[in-house]
Each structure stands twice: as structure tokens, then as C-alpha cells.
XYZ file of C-alpha atoms in Angstrom:
337
model
C 9.769 -47.995 41.298
C 11.770 -45.017 40.885
C 13.171 -44.491 37.050
C 16.737 -44.337 38.308
C 16.178 -47.792 40.226
C 14.587 -49.411 37.426
C 17.386 -48.295 34.581
C 20.034 -49.895 36.926
C 17.664 -52.868 37.043
C 17.444 -53.044 33.206
C 21.227 -52.762 32.959
C 21.393 -55.679 35.414
C 19.258 -57.894 33.156
C 21.429 -56.982 30.406
C 24.417 -57.891 32.477
C 22.603 -61.152 33.103
C 21.928 -61.731 29.323
C 25.377 -61.121 28.377
C 27.212 -63.533 31.006
C 24.750 -66.010 31.482
C 25.734 -68.582 28.892
C 27.948 -71.202 29.224
C 29.759 -73.315 26.645
C 30.502 -77.238 27.243
C 32.909 -79.224 25.061
C 32.707 -82.957 24.964
C 35.410 -85.163 23.473
C 35.501 -88.529 22.631
C 38.300 -91.121 22.365
C 36.630 -93.065 19.542
C 35.707 -90.414 17.189
C 36.713 -92.182 14.166
C 34.146 -94.643 14.978
C 31.095 -92.370 15.261
C 28.839 -91.976 12.231
C 29.076 -88.458 10.587
C 27.103 -85.733 12.141
C 24.058 -84.382 10.377
C 24.234 -81.193 8.893
C 22.862 -78.328 11.345
C 19.744 -76.788 10.967
C 20.099 -72.981 9.680
C 18.613 -70.579 12.213
C 16.602 -67.640 10.907
C 19.444 -65.352 9.504
C 19.720 -62.395 7.608
C 22.836 -61.960 5.293
C 23.900 -59.941 2.234
C 23.222 -61.163 -1.329
C 25.837 -60.432 -4.152
C 24.679 -56.809 -4.657
C 24.787 -56.169 -0.858
C 21.239 -56.192 -0.152
C 20.149 -57.886 3.053
C 17.985 -60.588 2.825
C 16.385 -63.530 4.885
C 17.576 -66.842 4.407
C 14.810 -69.438 3.498
C 14.220 -71.626 6.776
C 16.023 -74.909 6.613
C 14.236 -78.237 6.731
C 15.353 -80.766 9.454
C 18.035 -83.191 7.801
C 16.041 -86.517 6.566
C 17.587 -89.377 8.813
C 15.071 -91.784 7.709
C 17.781 -94.252 7.042
C 18.991 -94.264 10.515
C 17.814 -97.315 12.465
C 18.144 -95.550 16.017
C 14.942 -93.445 14.889
C 13.334 -96.183 13.046
C 10.163 -95.640 14.867
C 10.334 -91.993 14.676
C 11.974 -88.522 15.567
C 10.292 -87.306 18.716
C 11.372 -83.913 18.032
C 11.880 -80.780 19.332
C 9.813 -79.153 16.424
C 9.236 -75.673 15.693
C 6.565 -75.285 13.497
C 7.336 -72.765 10.919
C 4.311 -70.751 10.208
C 4.307 -68.663 7.028
C 1.694 -65.823 7.017
C 1.019 -62.820 5.058
C 2.918 -60.242 7.152
C 5.240 -62.237 9.023
C 6.852 -65.658 9.767
C 7.084 -67.464 13.153
C 8.548 -70.453 14.527
C 6.122 -71.716 17.112
C 7.512 -73.535 20.279
C 5.502 -76.549 21.115
C 6.682 -76.935 24.626
C 6.304 -73.277 25.694
C 3.215 -72.686 23.615
C 4.211 -69.400 22.091
C 6.692 -68.153 19.512
C 10.325 -68.939 19.591
C 10.756 -65.953 17.231
C 8.768 -63.868 14.605
C 10.051 -62.168 11.741
C 9.174 -59.149 9.776
C 10.057 -56.905 6.779
C 8.630 -53.654 7.073
C 8.517 -50.702 4.729
C 6.589 -47.849 3.913
C 4.421 -49.295 1.387
C 3.804 -52.523 3.573
C 2.283 -50.323 6.362
C 0.005 -48.636 4.212
C -3.714 -49.980 4.440
C -4.620 -51.652 1.099
C -7.995 -51.042 -0.583
C -9.700 -53.443 1.641
C -7.342 -52.513 4.551
C -7.472 -54.420 7.960
C -9.948 -53.364 10.458
C -8.777 -54.249 14.037
C -12.340 -54.344 15.360
C -13.402 -56.872 12.821
C -10.571 -59.485 14.133
C -10.838 -61.917 16.825
C -8.277 -63.841 18.991
C -8.736 -67.593 18.021
C -6.655 -70.795 18.388
C -4.509 -71.725 15.708
C -6.029 -75.036 14.071
C -2.752 -75.475 12.091
C -1.131 -76.748 14.994
C -1.557 -80.392 16.551
C -4.072 -80.101 19.402
C -2.016 -81.342 22.448
C 0.627 -78.389 21.647
C -1.914 -75.489 20.896
C -2.164 -72.521 23.276
C -5.890 -72.316 23.914
C -8.234 -69.190 24.804
C -8.893 -70.927 28.210
C -5.241 -70.569 29.143
C -5.421 -66.826 28.991
C -8.637 -66.530 30.848
C -8.350 -64.721 34.243
C -4.566 -65.386 34.122
C -3.590 -61.798 34.726
C -1.933 -61.544 31.688
C -2.545 -59.872 28.180
C -2.326 -61.938 24.835
C 0.657 -60.195 23.583
C 1.086 -59.675 19.880
C 4.602 -60.599 18.949
C 3.712 -59.175 15.553
C 1.489 -56.276 16.163
C -1.662 -55.968 14.288
C -0.838 -52.510 13.179
C 1.994 -53.888 11.123
C -0.616 -55.806 8.906
C -3.158 -53.215 7.826
C -2.717 -53.999 4.291
C -5.488 -56.741 4.235
C -8.107 -58.031 6.867
C -6.691 -61.536 6.397
C -3.378 -60.292 7.125
C -4.587 -58.764 10.198
C -6.770 -61.661 11.278
C -3.427 -63.692 11.407
C -1.930 -61.655 13.897
C -4.506 -62.534 16.332
C -3.746 -66.371 16.016
C -2.646 -67.654 19.657
C 0.370 -68.866 17.572
C 1.427 -65.163 17.367
C 0.909 -64.518 21.305
C 2.948 -64.850 24.413
C 1.564 -63.951 27.794
C 2.494 -60.075 28.424
C 1.915 -58.020 31.529
C -0.786 -55.700 30.459
C -0.986 -52.147 32.202
C 2.392 -50.768 31.959
C 3.890 -53.023 29.317
C 1.817 -54.571 26.548
C -0.618 -51.710 26.520
C 2.150 -49.136 26.894
C 6.016 -49.344 26.748
C 5.914 -52.294 24.596
C 3.353 -50.487 22.074
C 5.777 -47.380 22.207
C 8.480 -49.839 20.891
C 6.282 -51.216 18.503
C 5.632 -47.684 17.282
C 9.169 -46.723 17.360
C 9.840 -50.034 14.947
C 7.248 -48.779 12.449
C 8.519 -45.215 12.323
C 11.895 -46.589 11.274
C 10.593 -47.073 7.825
C 10.556 -42.892 7.474
C 14.180 -42.957 7.799
C 15.268 -46.220 6.093
C 14.175 -48.139 2.967
C 13.792 -51.642 4.459
C 13.251 -52.558 8.249
C 13.813 -56.026 9.487
C 12.316 -57.053 12.731
C 13.035 -60.453 14.843
C 10.797 -60.473 18.253
C 11.894 -63.086 20.458
C 10.558 -64.101 23.937
C 13.359 -65.009 26.348
C 13.825 -66.868 29.866
C 16.649 -65.200 31.501
C 18.365 -66.040 34.721
C 18.707 -64.001 37.917
C 20.986 -64.413 41.070
C 19.472 -65.523 44.183
C 20.247 -64.777 47.786
C 22.544 -67.724 48.052
C 24.652 -66.410 44.861
C 23.504 -69.001 42.369
C 21.669 -68.121 39.130
C 18.249 -69.808 38.367
C 15.475 -69.254 35.742
C 12.099 -68.894 37.339
C 8.906 -68.639 35.269
C 5.105 -68.524 35.674
C 3.097 -71.199 33.539
C -0.650 -70.168 32.812
C -3.579 -72.087 31.959
C -5.646 -75.096 33.627
C -3.777 -77.423 33.330
C -0.723 -75.051 33.033
C 0.271 -74.955 29.330
C 1.513 -71.771 28.423
C 4.829 -70.478 29.645
C 5.341 -66.557 30.640
C 8.617 -65.158 29.350
C 10.627 -63.206 31.970
C 11.673 -60.924 29.076
C 11.201 -59.964 25.584
C 13.576 -58.835 22.741
C 13.411 -56.664 19.713
C 16.338 -57.430 17.205
C 15.953 -54.877 14.203
C 18.262 -54.229 11.045
C 17.567 -51.386 8.767
C 18.856 -50.697 5.346
C 19.272 -47.696 2.966
C 21.299 -46.676 -0.196
C 24.402 -44.949 0.810
C 23.365 -42.460 -1.911
C 20.718 -41.695 -4.363
C 23.367 -41.893 -6.917
C 24.483 -45.332 -5.610
C 21.337 -47.481 -4.793
C 22.682 -50.758 -4.808
C 25.266 -50.378 -2.023
C 23.490 -50.200 1.230
C 24.089 -48.550 4.690
C 23.119 -51.229 7.121
C 22.505 -50.631 10.869
C 21.622 -53.349 13.598
C 20.529 -53.298 17.202
C 18.805 -55.346 20.235
C 16.679 -54.419 22.716
C 15.401 -56.592 25.900
C 12.802 -55.599 27.948
C 11.526 -57.296 31.199
C 8.097 -58.456 31.124
C 6.831 -56.169 33.994
C 5.573 -52.558 34.294
C 8.165 -49.985 32.732
C 7.498 -46.271 33.497
C 6.855 -44.045 30.455
C 10.038 -41.985 31.236
C 12.601 -45.025 31.210
C 15.034 -44.154 28.040
C 14.678 -46.987 25.525
C 18.834 -46.974 25.293
C 18.598 -48.101 28.595
C 17.528 -51.839 27.167
C 20.249 -51.811 24.281
C 22.140 -55.030 24.548
C 24.571 -56.601 22.188
C 22.855 -58.641 19.374
C 25.265 -61.429 20.058
C 23.688 -61.770 23.561
C 20.263 -62.251 22.447
C 21.505 -64.829 20.060
C 23.533 -66.820 22.904
C 20.114 -66.277 25.095
C 17.761 -67.602 22.394
C 20.057 -70.042 20.738
C 19.396 -68.179 17.591
C 21.357 -66.611 14.707
C 20.068 -63.267 13.287
C 22.730 -61.752 11.172
C 26.051 -63.176 9.424
C 29.033 -62.253 10.413
C 29.658 -59.838 7.670
C 26.698 -57.743 8.552
C 27.858 -57.636 12.210
C 31.067 -56.562 11.119
C 30.173 -53.831 8.742
C 26.784 -52.501 10.225
C 26.561 -49.350 12.375
C 24.443 -49.746 15.389
C 20.960 -48.283 15.017
C 21.081 -45.759 17.809
C 24.087 -43.967 15.976
C 21.843 -44.043 12.672
C 18.750 -42.634 14.396
C 17.517 -41.792 17.522
C 16.474 -44.520 19.892
C 13.426 -42.673 21.700
C 9.952 -43.877 22.000
C 6.996 -41.544 21.966
C 4.503 -41.904 24.516
C 1.169 -42.623 23.454
C -1.775 -44.058 25.406
C -2.369 -46.255 22.281
C -5.144 -48.347 24.856
C -6.907 -45.280 25.705
C -7.750 -44.778 22.004
C -9.381 -47.939 21.748
C -10.360 -48.542 25.194
C -14.306 -48.387 24.336
C -13.832 -51.095 21.720
C -11.316 -53.455 23.207
C -12.394 -56.923 23.626
C -12.194 -58.469 27.051
C -10.924 -61.997 27.350
C -14.393 -63.856 27.333
C -14.953 -66.932 29.217
C -14.028 -69.740 26.710
C -17.065 -71.824 25.383
């Protein structure tokens, strides 16, 4: 696909993302007789603390409704398993069998290898035994599927210990990604760009979000269509992936408490992307990703007062063939035992 055509397609996908949401209001004639609504569950969100520093809220627990007679015999869900690892936090989607989102906090210090730093060659893809068996992604789901086990949190972000790196190889941190031309190339360039932000900013927060976006068919109607891999089919294949970033640094060395904050979001199709396509062609509003994913990343205060990341730094990937460097040692997807 020519680069110009691809860029137009990228903008088209972004337009679908922004305009695809539909809000529905339901009213009731007898609202006064209804029981009080439970407190909504807080989504992952970054807000400012009292001194103006960005912080990630603790993930709220589902409000207790044990007293309700309606759910006397159990709450069917849906449940997102919140998994806290050394290098990241993720919410695992049991229905789709991949993360609903992952969150990281990167600094120059966090990216440095520790005394017993992580060695990628010693890590292996494994099923996450902390999840209920019926809802786990399995190694055999990816076997001969045509898709890579794509890291949502890359192994290169967790070099400070072997255990931290091993945790990035859990299948609960994976989603099916097109390999050549995406996971091994453009997506890896974007991950590298996120790490390089630590050279210009004091703190870098990153959300990675698998998405399922609609496309318009020939009859003019919008539909979401995606593949499911495994036998029987278990793991859904996202149509797109988003990176949502927030960076902060002191406004000046003499005033380290007041922070300059920048935010931005990029949505990439799960498809082959030519190396020459500009990263800025995938920029979308943060609000658009929030609507598509049903999540809230940043407080209104941050959205109002932050700069766009591409105004604060250069939004440009460096083309590096990461896969060529480790081609000899790369582990193929072996037949499951």
C-alpha cells in the first residue's frame, strides 16, 4: 500500500474512532421508587495531587452489593482481573482473553538494568496461572494462528530484574498482533519512542489499550468485525491498538514542585505499517480513545492544562530492525505440550 494511501486510511480510522460513539439516555416514570444506584467503579485515571504532581489513582474495588437480594446467589460479572506486576499494572479482560489496558510509569532509573538485570533470552511465554482456567489465554491458542504474541508492556521496559521481565511474558500481557510490519517493526518503534521520552521528561506514564473499532461497509452501515484465534476460538484479535501517554517535568530547576504536563494518544491499526509513515498520522484525541475503550485516563484538570505531547517533543519514530538483532535467538511458537 502506498504511504499516502496508508496515511489517509489512518486518518479515516481516527475519524471513525472519534465519531463512532453513541450515547443513549433512559428515563423512568418512577425514579423515586428505584433503589439507589451503586457508586460507579473508578476507571484507571491520572490526576494531580495537592502539590501538582501527576499520580495514578488506586484501582477501585467493585462496590459490595452482598445485601442485595437480586444477586443473592452471586454476581456474574463482568470482571476485569486487576494484576499488579513489578513493572506494570493490567486489567485482564476474561471475555476477550487479553488485557483491557496496561499501565506503566517509566523513568530513566526504571529503565536501567539492575545488578541482576533481566535477560530476554531467559524468559519464556507462559500461561497466567493466577487466572481462572476457563478464562485464560493458552499457548495453543496462538500456535499456528498467524499472529504474534504481542507484548502490551514490552520486555525492554522491565530490564531491572529477571522476575520483572519474566512477568512481561505472561499471556495475560499479550494480545494477538500482526507480526512482520507491525509487532516486530512499527509497534516496536513506537515502544522505543515511549522509552526515549524519559530522556526529556522526569516521569512518563503509558497506557496501552487494545481496541475494536468499526468500519463502514458498502451498505453505509458501521460494523465491528474481528478474528478470534484458538481451537476452540478463544482469544480475540483487536482491530487497533492505542498508546496513551502523559509526561511531566519541572517547569524550571528553581521550581521543581510545579510540573509541566503533556499528553497525547496514538491509534494504530493491527496491520502492516510501512516504516516511512509519520507517527503524527496516528494522533487522535485522548477523549476519542476513552470513548472507544470505555475508560478514563486523565482528570479534566489535566486535560485542560496539559500541552499536546507533539508540541513538547518530536513525535517521530526511529526505524530500527529490532527483530534482526535477535533473529538468531528468537523463540518460535512451539507446539504446545
